């Protein structure tokens, strides 16, 4: 156990109620001061998690809070297991998102990035970055993240820039990065290319326009083209039909006229044309549609790009130049109608791509960009998963991953923005040579000329974050101690929604850079945190929960409890006030139990003994249950079933320890039997260690106070680095038979309580009771004081045969261990009860009479709506059932 500086609680006296606001910050600062977050067991097996880096554009949300709760729980558990534990934090530079934010600020000042220039723009961006980095780190700490902040990384710092440039150059030298003119996804809002997986599709209502393209001959014949995008007609270069389409096959080889520009284009045959869709004739616009681009490549068609970067049309669109796409669509449709070229327009719902970052509609556009040969990199990444070197939790996401990887397309990695890793390529104006370099260049590597310029574009954000598992550990410095010690990592924990954005790219690039070694063994995927209404949290729906505000209300442990208790791998969860309340209530229950145990120790410190010569049944029972719990929690955490592990810890503490053992221990101590104090302390102390990974603040605070009561000073160790419980350290060993024996006692007590409740016995009234049992006579006798106290019975008769107990005028319940029999006379005054029941019966009979009169009324039955009549019938039946029940109860009370 790692030693610690002296722990001094803010409040020397343990307050009557737990106040997280005065506990959490001092404890976190104490952990940091003592360097508990850094790896501290170099002789032991390492355990590493690399934190998914949040971006810089805003405050942390509940998704981040869930990530922290899960990863911190795993980290704290492994640290307590003695592993050399590293949770390495970091922040992502979020290239497009931050670039857009700074550009928005400039627009509000009436400027653009081109007005201020690249250098001033980047200076302004770095100022924003530095301010936000510290804020994000502070928020992580508020969530209790026990990450090694001394190793915090940033995807745009100098170390990560070295890794990015090294990877780019290696891939280029291997022929896996290349520059080519291809169809890309162009975000008009970001003014940049984006990758396929950064496009989100939403169904939108539109139209299918059937437009006639006149043939270029004297026949007057036309071909009807069906399109959802008439605004791109000026870029058409062909009309394609399926050679097997009897309607249109005869047109192949002929030419037609583009309606808006009067250009002459060919009619071609292509098997890819869907005969059943629309008119069966497709206008081919290679510059603005992926299918059309593929057709164009097959047929050697020209490419006409009519789109400006800002989303307006250029001079190639002719009379529509300068207009937006929406305005062009409306005008072209109007022009076509005026020319009589529109046959009809059918309503049509189709998927429209939007930028994942800014929600602007994404336009297909042919452009020269930098690409990664993703198919080549995907092959070993697929093998790593199919060979079980990497496992997904839950396993169903393996199929999702493989399906995408097996159909992966080349990755467009260049972005037309200024913030981010600038592409390390220099172009020579003298000889035309292209130089790719890890370090900045001031001359051409081919001709030594100095007339060179660096590529203006930057790299996709996911290129740098794809290197995260090894770049954060010092790569490409192969002798870096962290890289040798902590790579590969053990767990990658993140949301299932970024399997393709991040997880797949980390696997591909890490295997490439790290000589075929995958970056992690396990991919643990959590779901989304939704509002209490089940909807995705958003400002528009008003269901957002701010994690920091939740901490102010429920405490950090309360929030972490709510998030972990509601999560299961790969599934979404609803965060409700009830769950947050449950987290706070659990923390308060832990606190109150701690106050009680510590106060008992202080009151009776001279009576405490560590001897276990003859432990009582309940001592062996609680110790056996604790042993079962530790073994089950170890299994659950190993299988990443955090929610179930927390539930079992909570149920053990609340139900077994607090409701049963603690209550029985109070009775024994009142009777001057002080032996439970040792078992109480051991069980409670181990419970605090069990719950620490999930609720670290309150467990550390109480554990420190409990340890002081044990050792008598504040020089004790820290819970954060204490050992995680195992069943072997429990002094009283598990006895399975005892579990059945104590279960029988619990059933007897519950049965007596049920009888009291069902018969509405006054809580202060003591009643007579017979427990009939032949199997558990000794156990009942030994726990008779507890049974009597916990059920308010006196006298208690323990008999082995039913005929030894009364049979008339009794209430009984049969349990697995015997029978509980309670004479009715002891429950209440029989005459008073008979009088009350007769009065109740009279009232209910009057109710039945009223219902019958209403239902016998023909006018009511004929005019009232059917649901209203049925409701009255239901009332009548309920009243009759109640009358029967009361009558039966009266019959039970008739004396012989």
PDB file of C-alpha atoms in Angstrom, residues 299-523:
ATOM      1  CA  UNK A 299     -17.149   5.799 -70.117  1.00  0.00           C
ATOM      2  CA  UNK A 300     -14.382   8.416 -70.160  1.00  0.00           C
ATOM      3  CA  UNK A 301     -16.800  11.322 -69.770  1.00  0.00           C
ATOM      4  CA  UNK A 302     -15.700  14.889 -69.138  1.00  0.00           C
ATOM      5  CA  UNK A 303     -16.253  16.523 -65.749  1.00  0.00           C
ATOM      6  CA  UNK A 304     -17.979  19.893 -65.465  1.00  0.00           C
ATOM      7  CA  UNK A 305     -17.915  21.415 -61.973  1.00  0.00           C
ATOM      8  CA  UNK A 306     -20.475  24.206 -61.649  1.00  0.00           C
ATOM      9  CA  UNK A 307     -20.072  24.796 -57.886  1.00  0.00           C
ATOM     10  CA  UNK A 308     -18.090  27.483 -56.070  1.00  0.00           C
ATOM     11  CA  UNK A 309     -16.674  26.706 -52.594  1.00  0.00           C
ATOM     12  CA  UNK A 310     -19.363  28.907 -51.001  1.00  0.00           C
ATOM     13  CA  UNK A 311     -22.186  26.865 -52.546  1.00  0.00           C
ATOM     14  CA  UNK A 312     -23.056  29.297 -55.342  1.00  0.00           C
ATOM     15  CA  UNK A 313     -22.836  28.344 -59.008  1.00  0.00           C
ATOM     16  CA  UNK A 314     -19.840  29.380 -61.111  1.00  0.00           C
ATOM     17  CA  UNK A 315     -19.586  30.671 -64.680  1.00  0.00           C
ATOM     18  CA  UNK A 316     -19.947  27.172 -66.144  1.00  0.00           C
ATOM     19  CA  UNK A 317     -23.593  27.252 -65.005  1.00  0.00           C
ATOM     20  CA  UNK A 318     -24.257  29.965 -67.579  1.00  0.00           C
ATOM     21  CA  UNK A 319     -27.179  32.225 -66.771  1.00  0.00           C
ATOM     22  CA  UNK A 320     -27.501  30.666 -63.299  1.00  0.00           C
ATOM     23  CA  UNK A 321     -24.007  31.732 -62.210  1.00  0.00           C
ATOM     24  CA  UNK A 322     -23.912  33.389 -58.790  1.00  0.00           C
ATOM     25  CA  UNK A 323     -27.132  31.805 -57.579  1.00  0.00           C
ATOM     26  CA  UNK A 324     -27.421  29.401 -54.648  1.00  0.00           C
ATOM     27  CA  UNK A 325     -28.358  25.802 -55.335  1.00  0.00           C
ATOM     28  CA  UNK A 326     -31.849  26.305 -53.870  1.00  0.00           C
ATOM     29  CA  UNK A 327     -32.477  29.400 -55.976  1.00  0.00           C
ATOM     30  CA  UNK A 328     -31.139  27.616 -59.066  1.00  0.00           C
ATOM     31  CA  UNK A 329     -33.456  24.659 -58.501  1.00  0.00           C
ATOM     32  CA  UNK A 330     -36.513  26.895 -58.347  1.00  0.00           C
ATOM     33  CA  UNK A 331     -35.484  28.914 -61.409  1.00  0.00           C
ATOM     34  CA  UNK A 332     -34.575  25.884 -63.551  1.00  0.00           C
ATOM     35  CA  UNK A 333     -37.859  24.168 -62.722  1.00  0.00           C
ATOM     36  CA  UNK A 334     -39.710  27.344 -63.697  1.00  0.00           C
ATOM     37  CA  UNK A 335     -37.712  27.611 -66.936  1.00  0.00           C
ATOM     38  CA  UNK A 336     -38.409  23.961 -67.774  1.00  0.00           C
ATOM     39  CA  UNK A 337     -42.120  24.473 -67.181  1.00  0.00           C
ATOM     40  CA  UNK A 338     -42.105  27.524 -69.432  1.00  0.00           C
ATOM     41  CA  UNK A 339     -40.461  25.428 -72.162  1.00  0.00           C
ATOM     42  CA  UNK A 340     -42.957  22.619 -71.673  1.00  0.00           C
ATOM     43  CA  UNK A 341     -40.192  20.146 -70.790  1.00  0.00           C
ATOM     44  CA  UNK A 342     -41.554  18.940 -67.432  1.00  0.00           C
ATOM     45  CA  UNK A 343     -43.841  15.945 -67.769  1.00  0.00           C
ATOM     46  CA  UNK A 344     -44.669  15.728 -64.094  1.00  0.00           C
ATOM     47  CA  UNK A 345     -43.247  16.062 -60.577  1.00  0.00           C
ATOM     48  CA  UNK A 346     -43.871  13.285 -58.056  1.00  0.00           C
ATOM     49  CA  UNK A 347     -43.451  13.716 -54.276  1.00  0.00           C
ATOM     50  CA  UNK A 348     -40.321  11.885 -53.198  1.00  0.00           C
ATOM     51  CA  UNK A 349     -38.541  11.366 -49.881  1.00  0.00           C
ATOM     52  CA  UNK A 350     -34.795  10.934 -50.185  1.00  0.00           C
ATOM     53  CA  UNK A 351     -31.723  10.905 -47.942  1.00  0.00           C
ATOM     54  CA  UNK A 352     -29.844  14.208 -47.903  1.00  0.00           C
ATOM     55  CA  UNK A 353     -26.298  14.369 -46.506  1.00  0.00           C
ATOM     56  CA  UNK A 354     -25.436  16.909 -43.816  1.00  0.00           C
ATOM     57  CA  UNK A 355     -22.105  17.769 -42.240  1.00  0.00           C
ATOM     58  CA  UNK A 356     -21.687  16.006 -38.920  1.00  0.00           C
ATOM     59  CA  UNK A 357     -19.930  19.114 -37.571  1.00  0.00           C
ATOM     60  CA  UNK A 358     -22.112  22.013 -38.699  1.00  0.00           C
ATOM     61  CA  UNK A 359     -25.277  20.361 -40.124  1.00  0.00           C
ATOM     62  CA  UNK A 360     -24.911  22.155 -43.474  1.00  0.00           C
ATOM     63  CA  UNK A 361     -25.981  20.188 -46.561  1.00  0.00           C
ATOM     64  CA  UNK A 362     -22.996  18.405 -48.083  1.00  0.00           C
ATOM     65  CA  UNK A 363     -22.454  18.650 -51.831  1.00  0.00           C
ATOM     66  CA  UNK A 364     -20.619  16.031 -53.923  1.00  0.00           C
ATOM     67  CA  UNK A 365     -17.796  17.816 -55.721  1.00  0.00           C
ATOM     68  CA  UNK A 366     -14.836  16.713 -57.843  1.00  0.00           C
ATOM     69  CA  UNK A 367     -11.645  18.094 -56.322  1.00  0.00           C
ATOM     70  CA  UNK A 368      -7.959  17.296 -56.044  1.00  0.00           C
ATOM     71  CA  UNK A 369      -7.272  16.070 -52.506  1.00  0.00           C
ATOM     72  CA  UNK A 370      -4.910  13.908 -50.465  1.00  0.00           C
ATOM     73  CA  UNK A 371      -6.032  10.315 -49.874  1.00  0.00           C
ATOM     74  CA  UNK A 372      -5.046   7.305 -47.775  1.00  0.00           C
ATOM     75  CA  UNK A 373      -5.245   3.812 -49.271  1.00  0.00           C
ATOM     76  CA  UNK A 374      -7.579   2.605 -46.533  1.00  0.00           C
ATOM     77  CA  UNK A 375      -8.193  -0.791 -48.139  1.00  0.00           C
ATOM     78  CA  UNK A 376      -4.532  -1.699 -47.686  1.00  0.00           C
ATOM     79  CA  UNK A 377      -4.483  -0.565 -44.048  1.00  0.00           C
ATOM     80  CA  UNK A 378      -7.784  -2.310 -43.333  1.00  0.00           C
ATOM     81  CA  UNK A 379      -6.526  -5.824 -44.101  1.00  0.00           C
ATOM     82  CA  UNK A 380      -4.369  -6.292 -40.954  1.00  0.00           C
ATOM     83  CA  UNK A 381      -6.949  -4.343 -38.941  1.00  0.00           C
ATOM     84  CA  UNK A 382      -9.580  -6.885 -39.964  1.00  0.00           C
ATOM     85  CA  UNK A 383      -7.228  -9.766 -39.133  1.00  0.00           C
ATOM     86  CA  UNK A 384      -6.600  -8.343 -35.637  1.00  0.00           C
ATOM     87  CA  UNK A 385     -10.303  -8.645 -34.858  1.00  0.00           C
ATOM     88  CA  UNK A 386     -11.094 -11.942 -36.591  1.00  0.00           C
ATOM     89  CA  UNK A 387      -8.118 -13.557 -34.809  1.00  0.00           C
ATOM     90  CA  UNK A 388      -9.385 -12.245 -31.434  1.00  0.00           C
ATOM     91  CA  UNK A 389      -6.334 -10.083 -30.802  1.00  0.00           C
ATOM     92  CA  UNK A 390      -8.934  -7.357 -30.293  1.00  0.00           C
ATOM     93  CA  UNK A 391     -12.314  -8.113 -28.735  1.00  0.00           C
ATOM     94  CA  UNK A 392     -15.405  -5.911 -28.714  1.00  0.00           C
ATOM     95  CA  UNK A 393     -17.668  -5.485 -25.692  1.00  0.00           C
ATOM     96  CA  UNK A 394     -20.466  -6.086 -26.508  1.00  0.00           C
ATOM     97  CA  UNK A 395     -19.430  -8.618 -29.131  1.00  0.00           C
ATOM     98  CA  UNK A 396     -22.208  -7.657 -31.574  1.00  0.00           C
ATOM     99  CA  UNK A 397     -20.203  -4.595 -32.602  1.00  0.00           C
ATOM    100  CA  UNK A 398     -17.533  -6.817 -34.082  1.00  0.00           C
ATOM    101  CA  UNK A 399     -19.869  -7.467 -37.016  1.00  0.00           C
ATOM    102  CA  UNK A 400     -20.508  -3.727 -37.377  1.00  0.00           C
ATOM    103  CA  UNK A 401     -16.766  -3.052 -37.446  1.00  0.00           C
ATOM    104  CA  UNK A 402     -15.974  -5.837 -39.906  1.00  0.00           C
ATOM    105  CA  UNK A 403     -18.822  -4.926 -42.258  1.00  0.00           C
ATOM    106  CA  UNK A 404     -17.536  -1.380 -42.552  1.00  0.00           C
ATOM    107  CA  UNK A 405     -13.873  -2.336 -42.814  1.00  0.00           C
ATOM    108  CA  UNK A 406     -14.523  -4.919 -45.528  1.00  0.00           C
ATOM    109  CA  UNK A 407     -16.263  -2.235 -47.628  1.00  0.00           C
ATOM    110  CA  UNK A 408     -13.976   0.662 -46.759  1.00  0.00           C
ATOM    111  CA  UNK A 409     -13.185   3.331 -49.355  1.00  0.00           C
ATOM    112  CA  UNK A 410     -10.091   5.469 -49.684  1.00  0.00           C
ATOM    113  CA  UNK A 411      -9.935   8.102 -46.967  1.00  0.00           C
ATOM    114  CA  UNK A 412      -9.849  11.765 -47.958  1.00  0.00           C
ATOM    115  CA  UNK A 413      -7.506  13.341 -45.390  1.00  0.00           C
ATOM    116  CA  UNK A 414      -7.022  16.922 -46.659  1.00  0.00           C
ATOM    117  CA  UNK A 415      -9.109  19.786 -45.319  1.00  0.00           C
ATOM    118  CA  UNK A 416      -9.345  23.321 -46.686  1.00  0.00           C
ATOM    119  CA  UNK A 417      -8.962  25.049 -43.321  1.00  0.00           C
ATOM    120  CA  UNK A 418      -6.077  26.644 -41.431  1.00  0.00           C
ATOM    121  CA  UNK A 419      -6.342  25.199 -37.929  1.00  0.00           C
ATOM    122  CA  UNK A 420      -4.823  21.748 -37.607  1.00  0.00           C
ATOM    123  CA  UNK A 421      -1.782  19.817 -38.758  1.00  0.00           C
ATOM    124  CA  UNK A 422      -0.660  21.424 -41.994  1.00  0.00           C
ATOM    125  CA  UNK A 423       0.093  18.863 -44.666  1.00  0.00           C
ATOM    126  CA  UNK A 424       3.910  18.363 -44.674  1.00  0.00           C
ATOM    127  CA  UNK A 425       4.299  18.732 -48.435  1.00  0.00           C
ATOM    128  CA  UNK A 426       6.253  21.459 -50.270  1.00  0.00           C
ATOM    129  CA  UNK A 427       5.817  22.303 -53.969  1.00  0.00           C
ATOM    130  CA  UNK A 428       8.731  23.614 -56.002  1.00  0.00           C
ATOM    131  CA  UNK A 429       7.837  26.381 -58.446  1.00  0.00           C
ATOM    132  CA  UNK A 430      11.130  25.895 -60.314  1.00  0.00           C
ATOM    133  CA  UNK A 431      11.134  22.190 -61.135  1.00  0.00           C
ATOM    134  CA  UNK A 432       7.628  21.103 -60.102  1.00  0.00           C
ATOM    135  CA  UNK A 433       8.933  18.536 -57.605  1.00  0.00           C
ATOM    136  CA  UNK A 434       6.866  17.633 -54.576  1.00  0.00           C
ATOM    137  CA  UNK A 435       8.799  17.259 -51.304  1.00  0.00           C
ATOM    138  CA  UNK A 436       7.334  15.360 -48.348  1.00  0.00           C
ATOM    139  CA  UNK A 437       9.264  16.000 -45.144  1.00  0.00           C
ATOM    140  CA  UNK A 438       9.005  15.454 -41.403  1.00  0.00           C
ATOM    141  CA  UNK A 439      10.793  18.744 -40.737  1.00  0.00           C
ATOM    142  CA  UNK A 440      10.032  22.124 -42.285  1.00  0.00           C
ATOM    143  CA  UNK A 441      11.728  22.704 -45.635  1.00  0.00           C
ATOM    144  CA  UNK A 442      13.305  25.854 -47.049  1.00  0.00           C
ATOM    145  CA  UNK A 443      14.548  24.266 -50.282  1.00  0.00           C
ATOM    146  CA  UNK A 444      13.482  21.661 -52.819  1.00  0.00           C
ATOM    147  CA  UNK A 445      14.959  18.214 -52.237  1.00  0.00           C
ATOM    148  CA  UNK A 446      15.249  17.724 -56.003  1.00  0.00           C
ATOM    149  CA  UNK A 447      16.768  20.944 -57.376  1.00  0.00           C
ATOM    150  CA  UNK A 448      17.734  22.740 -54.133  1.00  0.00           C
ATOM    151  CA  UNK A 449      15.666  25.700 -55.275  1.00  0.00           C
ATOM    152  CA  UNK A 450      14.232  27.938 -52.597  1.00  0.00           C
ATOM    153  CA  UNK A 451      11.099  28.907 -54.502  1.00  0.00           C
ATOM    154  CA  UNK A 452       8.921  26.415 -52.618  1.00  0.00           C
ATOM    155  CA  UNK A 453       5.564  26.669 -50.866  1.00  0.00           C
ATOM    156  CA  UNK A 454       3.939  24.372 -48.318  1.00  0.00           C
ATOM    157  CA  UNK A 455       0.551  22.841 -49.080  1.00  0.00           C
ATOM    158  CA  UNK A 456      -2.165  25.173 -47.794  1.00  0.00           C
ATOM    159  CA  UNK A 457      -4.438  22.371 -46.557  1.00  0.00           C
ATOM    160  CA  UNK A 458      -4.510  20.692 -43.163  1.00  0.00           C
ATOM    161  CA  UNK A 459      -5.113  17.082 -42.187  1.00  0.00           C
ATOM    162  CA  UNK A 460      -8.381  15.530 -41.075  1.00  0.00           C
ATOM    163  CA  UNK A 461      -8.701  15.701 -37.275  1.00  0.00           C
ATOM    164  CA  UNK A 462      -9.076  11.921 -37.139  1.00  0.00           C
ATOM    165  CA  UNK A 463      -5.633  11.449 -38.710  1.00  0.00           C
ATOM    166  CA  UNK A 464      -3.891  12.763 -35.592  1.00  0.00           C
ATOM    167  CA  UNK A 465      -6.354  11.225 -33.141  1.00  0.00           C
ATOM    168  CA  UNK A 466      -5.961   7.919 -34.983  1.00  0.00           C
ATOM    169  CA  UNK A 467      -2.364   7.845 -33.663  1.00  0.00           C
ATOM    170  CA  UNK A 468      -3.504   8.459 -30.065  1.00  0.00           C
ATOM    171  CA  UNK A 469      -2.678   5.057 -28.465  1.00  0.00           C
ATOM    172  CA  UNK A 470       1.016   5.293 -29.388  1.00  0.00           C
ATOM    173  CA  UNK A 471       1.656   8.992 -30.049  1.00  0.00           C
ATOM    174  CA  UNK A 472       0.675   9.782 -26.447  1.00  0.00           C
ATOM    175  CA  UNK A 473       3.284   7.277 -25.227  1.00  0.00           C
ATOM    176  CA  UNK A 474       6.194   8.853 -27.072  1.00  0.00           C
ATOM    177  CA  UNK A 475       6.141   7.353 -30.582  1.00  0.00           C
ATOM    178  CA  UNK A 476       8.065   7.736 -32.909  1.00  0.00           C
ATOM    179  CA  UNK A 477      10.767   7.750 -30.223  1.00  0.00           C
ATOM    180  CA  UNK A 478      10.992   3.964 -30.029  1.00  0.00           C
ATOM    181  CA  UNK A 479      13.180   4.032 -26.907  1.00  0.00           C
ATOM    182  CA  UNK A 480      10.682   6.131 -24.959  1.00  0.00           C
ATOM    183  CA  UNK A 481      10.116   4.465 -21.597  1.00  0.00           C
ATOM    184  CA  UNK A 482       6.341   4.929 -21.654  1.00  0.00           C
ATOM    185  CA  UNK A 483       6.070   3.377 -25.113  1.00  0.00           C
ATOM    186  CA  UNK A 484       8.024   0.311 -24.013  1.00  0.00           C
ATOM    187  CA  UNK A 485       6.144   0.013 -20.745  1.00  0.00           C
ATOM    188  CA  UNK A 486       2.533   0.848 -21.583  1.00  0.00           C
ATOM    189  CA  UNK A 487       2.000  -0.099 -25.250  1.00  0.00           C
ATOM    190  CA  UNK A 488      -0.166  -1.883 -26.199  1.00  0.00           C
ATOM    191  CA  UNK A 489      -2.874  -0.550 -23.918  1.00  0.00           C
ATOM    192  CA  UNK A 490      -5.468  -2.856 -22.404  1.00  0.00           C
ATOM    193  CA  UNK A 491      -8.824  -1.137 -22.948  1.00  0.00           C
ATOM    194  CA  UNK A 492     -10.192   1.410 -25.368  1.00  0.00           C
ATOM    195  CA  UNK A 493     -13.431   2.734 -23.892  1.00  0.00           C
ATOM    196  CA  UNK A 494     -15.627   5.029 -25.960  1.00  0.00           C
ATOM    197  CA  UNK A 495     -19.097   5.515 -27.434  1.00  0.00           C
ATOM    198  CA  UNK A 496     -20.382   3.137 -30.084  1.00  0.00           C
ATOM    199  CA  UNK A 497     -21.127   6.116 -32.342  1.00  0.00           C
ATOM    200  CA  UNK A 498     -17.438   6.647 -33.215  1.00  0.00           C
ATOM    201  CA  UNK A 499     -16.375   3.114 -34.161  1.00  0.00           C
ATOM    202  CA  UNK A 500     -15.654   4.312 -37.689  1.00  0.00           C
ATOM    203  CA  UNK A 501     -14.496   7.846 -36.889  1.00  0.00           C
ATOM    204  CA  UNK A 502     -11.906   6.814 -34.357  1.00  0.00           C
ATOM    205  CA  UNK A 503     -11.706   3.156 -33.308  1.00  0.00           C
ATOM    206  CA  UNK A 504     -11.120   1.738 -36.793  1.00  0.00           C
ATOM    207  CA  UNK A 505      -8.536   4.393 -37.639  1.00  0.00           C
ATOM    208  CA  UNK A 506      -6.602   3.822 -34.414  1.00  0.00           C
ATOM    209  CA  UNK A 507      -6.440   0.112 -35.168  1.00  0.00           C
ATOM    210  CA  UNK A 508      -5.302   0.679 -38.768  1.00  0.00           C
ATOM    211  CA  UNK A 509      -2.681   3.330 -38.034  1.00  0.00           C
ATOM    212  CA  UNK A 510      -1.364   1.729 -34.839  1.00  0.00           C
ATOM    213  CA  UNK A 511      -0.835  -1.634 -36.526  1.00  0.00           C
ATOM    214  CA  UNK A 512       0.946   0.192 -39.381  1.00  0.00           C
ATOM    215  CA  UNK A 513       3.212   2.245 -37.121  1.00  0.00           C
ATOM    216  CA  UNK A 514       3.808  -0.329 -34.375  1.00  0.00           C
ATOM    217  CA  UNK A 515       5.053  -3.249 -36.472  1.00  0.00           C
ATOM    218  CA  UNK A 516       1.747  -5.078 -36.531  1.00  0.00           C
ATOM    219  CA  UNK A 517       0.955  -4.811 -32.791  1.00  0.00           C
ATOM    220  CA  UNK A 518      -2.700  -3.792 -32.209  1.00  0.00           C
ATOM    221  CA  UNK A 519      -3.212  -0.775 -29.928  1.00  0.00           C
ATOM    222  CA  UNK A 520      -5.465  -2.457 -27.337  1.00  0.00           C
ATOM    223  CA  UNK A 521      -6.911  -5.810 -26.335  1.00  0.00           C
ATOM    224  CA  UNK A 522     -10.498  -4.755 -25.692  1.00  0.00           C
ATOM    225  CA  UNK A 523     -12.859  -2.183 -27.171  1.00  0.00           C
TER     226      UNK A 523
END
